[in-house]
Amino acid sequence: MKTLLIIDSGLGQARAYMAKTLLGAAAHKAHVELVDNPNDAELAIVLGDKVPADSALNGKKVWLGDINRAVAHPELFLSEAKGHATVYSAPVATAAVATATGPKRIVAITACPTGVAHTFMAAEAIETEAKKRGWWVKVETRGSVGAGNAITPEEVAEADLVMVAADIEVDLAKFAGKPMYRTSTGLALKKTAQEFDKALAEAKPYQPTGKSESSASEGKKRVCGRLSSPADRRVLHAADGGCGGAVYRTLLRFRYRSLQRAGYAGGGVDADWWWLGVRADGACSGGLYCILHR
């Protein structure tokens, strides 16, 4: 059964990440397929205090559950959701006009190359700053287990501003036409208030570039995934015995600098594998790296 997981942002990014990871791992045994698009879902599981007033859920089976139970017994929780979910009907919105004149509504996307630490730390920083200002906020994390706390079409339509704090290319098509400000996870985390002020002053309507944007995104992902080329490894294998580690280190350093000049957006994930080799195997680190990264 295709299932949409909705997690209340008030529960915190760390708990939300844990819940989604555990439920994702248990999904196959429970005969559940987690999806991010509400239109594809047959069932929606909401972790929080109440079901959001979202017309995208109309006519779908919805289950309101407790995040602690989801974390403690993920497979059982999914089975209960399938068995006890009821058909949902969204209430008629009556406060739409008041919202337009009240505090600002902001939606945000956070993403980093590894999809773990900076993604969730930046999300929490954005949520904290928005609440300080009395704004409504929802942050969608593009983490290592997919999109978390997905922003719905209704929330996009009602938003005054979209903030994207991402160090990699992400799909932003659903925000077409909305005022958008783009920054990095580092600035969103360390200079949050400054970035909010800049977002208000510099946000511009976002226009997707279609197929070209998708191609650019794929190209950048390939660059970010690997700093070393097959040619680098052939040179290393041809190097002289115990010098392999030193030779590879020099090649990797030049490769990394050239990619930075070419617009490399990664955070040195590939280099981390090399350092694992250094710590594990001393002078033979080059050879161990090739085995790990083959």
GROMACS .gro file of N, CA and C in nm, residues 226 228-230 232-237 244 248 273-274 277 284-294:
model
   78
  226ARG      N    1   3.224   1.154  -0.662
  226ARG     CA    2   3.356   1.093  -0.678
  226ARG      C    3   3.460   1.196  -0.716
  228SER      N    4   3.789   1.103  -0.733
  228SER     CA    5   3.896   1.031  -0.802
  228SER      C    6   3.842   0.971  -0.931
  229SER      N    7   3.920   0.979  -1.035
  229SER     CA    8   3.879   0.924  -1.165
  229SER      C    9   3.947   0.789  -1.187
  230PRO      N   10   3.899   0.709  -1.284
  230PRO     CA   11   3.967   0.583  -1.315
  230PRO      C   12   4.114   0.605  -1.351
  232ASP      N   13   4.311   0.831  -1.225
  232ASP     CA   14   4.384   0.846  -1.099
  232ASP      C   15   4.423   0.709  -1.044
  233ARG      N   16   4.329   0.617  -1.047
  233ARG     CA   17   4.354   0.486  -0.986
  233ARG      C   18   4.454   0.405  -1.067
  234ARG      N   19   4.450   0.421  -1.200
  234ARG     CA   20   4.549   0.349  -1.282
  234ARG      C   21   4.691   0.397  -1.252
  235VAL      N   22   4.704   0.530  -1.232
  235VAL     CA   23   4.836   0.584  -1.199
  235VAL      C   24   4.881   0.531  -1.063
  236LEU      N   25   4.788   0.526  -0.969
  236LEU     CA   26   4.822   0.477  -0.835
  236LEU      C   27   4.870   0.333  -0.840
  237HIS      N   28   4.798   0.247  -0.915
  237HIS     CA   29   4.837   0.106  -0.922
  237HIS      C   30   4.972   0.088  -0.989
  244GLY      N   31   5.248   0.426  -0.289
  244GLY     CA   32   5.112   0.441  -0.340
  244GLY      C   33   5.029   0.541  -0.262
  248TYR      N   34   4.884   0.881  -0.432
  248TYR     CA   35   4.739   0.902  -0.441
  248TYR      C   36   4.696   1.028  -0.367
  273TRP      N   37   3.665   0.909   0.270
  273TRP     CA   38   3.701   0.769   0.246
  273TRP      C   39   3.853   0.753   0.241
  274TRP      N   40   3.921   0.849   0.180
  274TRP     CA   41   4.066   0.840   0.175
  274TRP      C   42   4.125   0.845   0.315
  277GLY      N   43   4.119   0.532   0.490
  277GLY     CA   44   4.230   0.449   0.448
  277GLY      C   45   4.358   0.484   0.519
  284CYS      N   46   4.988   0.221   0.303
  284CYS     CA   47   4.915   0.151   0.197
  284CYS      C   48   4.777   0.211   0.174
  285SER      N   49   4.755   0.331   0.228
  285SER     CA   50   4.622   0.391   0.223
  285SER      C   51   4.570   0.406   0.081
  286GLY      N   52   4.658   0.431  -0.013
  286GLY     CA   53   4.614   0.443  -0.151
  286GLY      C   54   4.548   0.316  -0.200
  287GLY      N   55   4.611   0.202  -0.172
  287GLY     CA   56   4.554   0.074  -0.216
  287GLY      C   57   4.424   0.044  -0.147
  288LEU      N   58   4.416   0.071  -0.017
  288LEU     CA   59   4.293   0.043   0.057
  288LEU      C   60   4.182   0.132   0.006
  289TYR      N   61   4.214   0.258  -0.026
  289TYR     CA   62   4.114   0.350  -0.078
  289TYR      C   63   4.052   0.294  -0.206
  290CYS      N   64   4.137   0.243  -0.294
  290CYS     CA   65   4.087   0.192  -0.421
  290CYS      C   66   3.991   0.074  -0.400
  291ILE      N   67   4.023  -0.009  -0.300
  291ILE     CA   68   3.935  -0.122  -0.269
  291ILE      C   69   3.801  -0.071  -0.217
  292LEU      N   70   3.805   0.025  -0.125
  292LEU     CA   71   3.683   0.079  -0.065
  292LEU      C   72   3.598   0.152  -0.169
  293HIS      N   73   3.664   0.218  -0.263
  293HIS     CA   74   3.593   0.309  -0.352
  293HIS      C   75   3.570   0.250  -0.491
  294ARG      N   76   3.606   0.125  -0.511
  294ARG     CA   77   3.598   0.065  -0.643
  294ARG      C   78   3.454   0.058  -0.691
   0.00000   0.00000   0.00000
